[in-house]
Coordinates of C-alpha atoms in Angstrom, one line a residue:
M1 CA 56.9 185.0 129.5
Y2 CA 55.4 187.7 131.7
C3 CA 57.5 190.9 131.8
P4 CA 56.5 193.9 133.9
K5 CA 55.9 197.1 132.0
Q6 CA 58.5 198.9 134.2
E7 CA 61.2 196.4 133.0
T8 CA 60.0 196.8 129.4
R9 CA 60.5 200.6 129.6
K10 CA 63.9 200.1 131.1
G11 CA 64.9 197.8 128.4
L12 CA 63.5 200.2 125.7
L13 CA 65.6 203.0 127.3
V14 CA 68.8 201.0 126.9
V15 CA 68.0 199.7 123.4
L16 CA 66.7 202.9 121.7
P17 CA 69.7 205.0 122.0
L18 CA 71.9 202.2 120.6
S19 CA 69.4 201.5 117.9
A20 CA 69.4 205.2 116.9
V21 CA 73.2 205.4 116.7
L22 CA 73.2 202.1 114.7
F23 CA 70.7 203.5 112.3
V24 CA 72.4 206.8 111.8
F25 CA 76.0 205.5 111.6
V26 CA 75.3 202.3 109.5
Y27 CA 72.1 202.5 107.7
G28 CA 72.0 206.2 107.5
F29 CA 75.4 206.2 105.7
I30 CA 74.3 203.4 103.4
L31 CA 71.2 205.5 102.4
W32 CA 73.3 208.6 101.9
S33 CA 75.8 206.7 99.7
L34 CA 72.9 205.3 97.6
K35 CA 71.6 208.9 97.2
V36 CA 75.0 210.2 96.2
S37 CA 75.5 207.4 93.7
F38 CA 72.4 208.7 91.8
S39 CA 73.8 212.3 91.9
A40 CA 76.2 214.4 89.7
W41 CA 78.7 215.0 92.5
D42 CA 82.1 214.9 90.7
G43 CA 84.4 217.2 92.5
I44 CA 85.1 218.8 95.9
L45 CA 81.8 220.7 96.0
P46 CA 78.6 218.8 96.5
N47 CA 76.3 218.5 93.6
M48 CA 73.2 216.4 94.4
N49 CA 71.5 216.9 91.0
F50 CA 69.7 213.6 90.2
I51 CA 71.2 211.8 87.1
G52 CA 69.7 208.3 87.5
L53 CA 71.8 205.4 86.8
E54 CA 74.4 207.3 84.8
N55 CA 77.3 206.5 87.3
Y56 CA 76.4 202.8 87.3
R57 CA 76.3 202.8 83.4
R58 CA 79.6 204.5 83.3
L59 CA 81.0 201.9 85.7
F60 CA 80.0 198.9 83.9
S61 CA 81.3 200.4 80.6
S62 CA 84.7 200.9 82.3
Q63 CA 87.3 198.2 81.4
R64 CA 88.9 198.6 84.9
F65 CA 85.7 198.0 86.8
V66 CA 84.9 194.8 84.7
T67 CA 88.3 193.5 85.2
D68 CA 87.9 194.2 89.0
L69 CA 84.6 192.1 89.0
F70 CA 86.4 189.2 87.3
N71 CA 89.3 189.5 89.7
T72 CA 86.8 189.4 92.7
L73 CA 85.1 186.4 91.2
Y74 CA 88.2 184.2 90.6
F75 CA 89.9 185.4 93.8
T76 CA 86.8 184.5 95.8
L77 CA 86.4 181.0 94.1
F78 CA 90.0 179.9 94.5
F79 CA 90.4 181.4 98.0
M80 CA 87.4 179.5 99.3
V81 CA 88.4 176.2 97.6
V82 CA 91.9 176.3 98.9
C83 CA 90.8 177.3 102.5
I84 CA 88.0 174.8 102.7
V85 CA 89.8 171.8 101.1
G86 CA 93.2 172.7 102.8
G87 CA 91.4 173.4 106.1
F88 CA 89.7 170.1 106.1
F89 CA 92.8 168.1 105.2
L90 CA 94.8 169.8 108.0
S91 CA 91.9 169.2 110.5
Y92 CA 91.7 165.5 109.5
L93 CA 95.4 165.2 110.1
L94 CA 95.0 166.6 113.6
Y95 CA 91.8 164.5 114.2
S96 CA 93.7 161.4 113.3
R97 CA 95.8 161.8 116.4
L98 CA 98.9 163.4 114.7
R99 CA 101.9 163.7 117.0
A100 CA 102.6 167.0 118.5
E101 CA 99.0 168.2 117.7
A102 CA 99.2 171.2 119.9
L103 CA 102.4 172.4 118.2
F104 CA 100.9 171.9 114.6
R105 CA 97.5 173.5 115.7
T106 CA 99.5 176.6 116.9
I107 CA 101.6 176.8 113.8
Y108 CA 98.3 176.6 111.6
L109 CA 96.6 179.2 113.7
F110 CA 99.4 181.7 114.0
P111 CA 99.0 183.5 110.6
L112 CA 95.3 184.3 111.7
S113 CA 96.7 186.6 114.4
L114 CA 98.4 188.8 111.7
S115 CA 96.7 191.6 109.9
F116 CA 96.3 191.5 106.2
V117 CA 98.7 194.4 105.9
V118 CA 101.5 192.4 107.7
T119 CA 100.6 189.3 105.5
G120 CA 100.7 191.5 102.3
V121 CA 104.2 193.0 103.1
L122 CA 105.6 189.4 104.1
W123 CA 104.3 187.7 100.9
R124 CA 105.3 190.7 98.8
W125 CA 108.9 189.9 99.8
V126 CA 108.6 186.1 99.5
L127 CA 107.1 186.4 95.9
S128 CA 109.2 189.3 94.7
P129 CA 110.5 188.3 91.3
E130 CA 114.0 189.5 92.1
V131 CA 114.7 188.3 95.7
G132 CA 112.0 185.9 96.7
V133 CA 111.1 182.4 95.6
N134 CA 112.5 183.0 92.2
A135 CA 116.1 183.7 93.6
L136 CA 115.7 180.5 95.6
F137 CA 115.0 178.5 92.4
H138 CA 117.9 180.3 90.6
M139 CA 120.3 179.2 93.5
L140 CA 118.9 175.5 93.0
G141 CA 119.8 175.7 89.3
F142 CA 116.3 176.4 87.8
K143 CA 116.4 178.9 85.0
A144 CA 112.7 179.6 84.6
S145 CA 111.0 182.3 86.7
F146 CA 107.5 183.5 87.3
G147 CA 106.6 187.3 87.5
W148 CA 104.1 186.5 90.4
F149 CA 102.2 189.6 91.1
T150 CA 103.9 191.5 88.2
S151 CA 102.8 189.1 85.7
T152 CA 100.3 190.3 83.0
Q153 CA 99.6 186.9 81.6
S154 CA 96.2 185.5 81.9
F155 CA 94.0 182.4 81.0
G156 CA 90.8 183.8 79.7
K157 CA 89.6 186.4 82.3
F158 CA 91.9 184.8 85.1
N159 CA 95.0 186.9 85.7
Y160 CA 98.0 184.8 86.9
A161 CA 99.0 187.7 89.2
L162 CA 96.0 186.7 91.3
I163 CA 97.8 183.5 92.3
S164 CA 100.1 185.5 94.6
L165 CA 97.1 187.1 96.4
I166 CA 95.3 183.8 96.7
I167 CA 98.4 182.1 98.2
A168 CA 98.8 185.0 100.8
A169 CA 95.0 185.1 101.7
S170 CA 94.8 181.3 101.9
W171 CA 97.9 181.0 104.1
Q172 CA 96.4 183.4 106.6
Y173 CA 92.9 181.7 106.7
L174 CA 93.8 178.1 106.4
G175 CA 94.1 177.9 110.2
Y176 CA 90.6 179.4 110.6
T177 CA 88.8 176.7 108.5
M178 CA 91.1 174.1 110.1
A179 CA 89.9 175.2 113.5
M180 CA 86.2 175.1 112.4
F181 CA 86.5 171.6 110.8
L182 CA 88.4 170.2 113.7
A183 CA 85.7 171.5 116.2
G184 CA 83.1 169.7 113.9
L185 CA 85.1 166.5 113.7
R186 CA 85.5 166.3 117.5
G187 CA 81.7 166.7 117.9
I188 CA 81.0 163.6 115.9
P189 CA 80.3 160.7 118.2
D190 CA 83.0 158.0 118.1
Q191 CA 80.3 155.2 118.1
I192 CA 79.2 156.3 114.5
I193 CA 82.8 155.9 113.2
E194 CA 83.3 152.6 115.1
S195 CA 80.0 151.2 113.8
A196 CA 81.1 152.1 110.2
E197 CA 84.4 150.4 110.7
L198 CA 82.7 147.3 112.0
D199 CA 80.6 147.2 108.9
G200 CA 83.8 147.2 106.8
A201 CA 83.8 150.9 105.7
G202 CA 87.3 152.1 104.8
E203 CA 88.7 155.5 105.6
F204 CA 87.9 157.0 102.4
R205 CA 84.2 155.8 102.6
I206 CA 84.0 157.1 106.2
I207 CA 85.1 160.5 105.1
R208 CA 82.8 160.6 102.1
S209 CA 79.7 159.1 103.7
I210 CA 79.9 160.2 107.2
L211 CA 82.3 162.9 108.0
L212 CA 81.6 165.3 105.0
P213 CA 77.8 165.1 105.2
M214 CA 77.9 165.8 108.9
L215 CA 80.3 168.8 108.4
K216 CA 77.9 170.5 105.9
P217 CA 76.8 173.3 108.1
I218 CA 80.4 174.1 109.1
T219 CA 81.4 174.1 105.5
F220 CA 78.5 176.4 104.7
S221 CA 79.4 178.8 107.5
A222 CA 83.1 178.8 106.3
M223 CA 82.0 179.6 102.8
I224 CA 79.9 182.5 104.0
V225 CA 82.7 184.0 106.2
L226 CA 85.4 183.6 103.5
G227 CA 83.2 184.9 100.8
H228 CA 82.4 187.9 102.9
I229 CA 86.2 188.5 103.4
S230 CA 87.1 188.1 99.8
L231 CA 84.4 190.3 98.5
K232 CA 85.5 193.3 100.4
I233 CA 89.3 192.6 100.1
F234 CA 91.4 195.9 100.2
D235 CA 94.1 195.9 102.7
L236 CA 95.9 192.7 101.5
A237 CA 95.9 193.9 97.8
Y238 CA 96.9 197.4 98.7
A239 CA 99.9 196.4 100.8
M240 CA 101.0 193.5 98.6
T241 CA 100.5 194.4 95.0
G242 CA 98.3 197.6 94.6
K243 CA 96.2 197.6 91.5
G244 CA 99.1 195.9 89.5
P245 CA 100.1 196.5 85.9
A246 CA 97.0 196.5 83.6
F247 CA 94.8 196.1 86.7
V248 CA 95.8 192.5 87.1
T249 CA 95.5 192.6 90.9
D250 CA 92.8 195.4 91.2
F251 CA 89.5 195.0 93.1
P252 CA 86.5 197.0 93.6
G253 CA 87.7 198.3 96.9
L254 CA 90.9 199.7 95.6
F255 CA 89.0 201.3 92.6
M256 CA 86.6 202.9 95.1
F257 CA 89.4 204.3 97.3
E258 CA 91.2 205.9 94.4
T259 CA 88.0 207.1 92.7
T260 CA 86.6 208.7 95.8
F261 CA 89.6 209.9 97.9
R262 CA 92.2 210.6 95.1
G263 CA 90.1 211.4 92.2
N264 CA 87.2 213.2 94.1
H265 CA 84.7 211.5 92.1
Y266 CA 82.3 211.0 95.0
A267 CA 79.2 209.9 93.0
E268 CA 81.0 207.2 91.1
G269 CA 82.8 206.1 94.3
A270 CA 79.5 205.8 96.0
A271 CA 78.1 203.7 93.1
I272 CA 81.1 201.3 93.5
S273 CA 80.4 201.0 97.2
I274 CA 76.7 200.2 96.6
I275 CA 77.7 197.5 94.2
M276 CA 80.1 196.0 96.7
L277 CA 77.3 196.1 99.4
L278 CA 75.0 194.2 96.8
L279 CA 77.7 191.6 96.3
I280 CA 78.2 191.0 99.9
A281 CA 74.4 190.8 100.5
L282 CA 74.2 188.0 97.8
V283 CA 76.5 186.0 100.2
I284 CA 75.0 187.1 103.6
I285 CA 71.2 187.0 102.9
P286 CA 71.1 183.2 102.1
Y287 CA 73.0 182.6 105.2
L288 CA 70.7 184.6 107.4
Y289 CA 67.7 183.1 105.7
S290 CA 69.0 179.5 106.4
T291 CA 69.8 180.5 110.1
F292 CA 66.4 181.9 110.9
R293 CA 64.8 179.0 109.1
G294 CA 66.9 176.6 111.3
E295 CA 65.8 178.4 114.4
E296 CA 62.1 178.2 113.5
T297 CA 62.3 174.5 112.8

């Protein structure tokens, strides 16, 4: 497409300042954090002496950081599974012409309007060992109780206290995946479903052979968004549980906050932030690659 040089210059005048601001305040700070992570800055006063990978070695030999990585892994896995499976189930109920659809759709989507801080405070009260669900069970005559986010029990590297955070985060984002799947289901032509029914396919066969394959792009997009949210989780854990006893609900974001802004270990905090960036990149880059590849084809 032909574009006059004068219009090109005007476009560059608009884009270049914004690009410069973006480079300085995003990529510039990332590069600065990378440089600090290789330095000996361990106090209020800067010390930019190069010490190589020492901060990273120290992190991976820290029991707290290793626990944080396992917590992030399990939280991400279960958070994604609950949101995707639950979101599809809810969307299918609405897709099947459930009565009062608008009401249920609003109810499912309402938690998404809350911040993670509000969600954390709410579920901290609900799952409090003394006054929350446990108290309700005691009123109903059940003697057993669960420590929820105060529990230090685990199965392998999975801390049971994470269940509280998984419930809270999933409650907030179930509506999001429901909306995505519902939009996808509504986009599938009715003729395809009707043809399958005429061929004798049952409901389960239609879901397995038609709906789920056609919803693969939406499922993939939901996994990317949810994975991105879970890898940088901070506010929910901070408001609801903190790092927990024995770091059972600790995450790299909390560790970085305490290391950098409370302990003044700036180099070690920068190293944690770089590792978090790499973890998020592992999720985002395949998504960008598939998106660009789809646009080219």
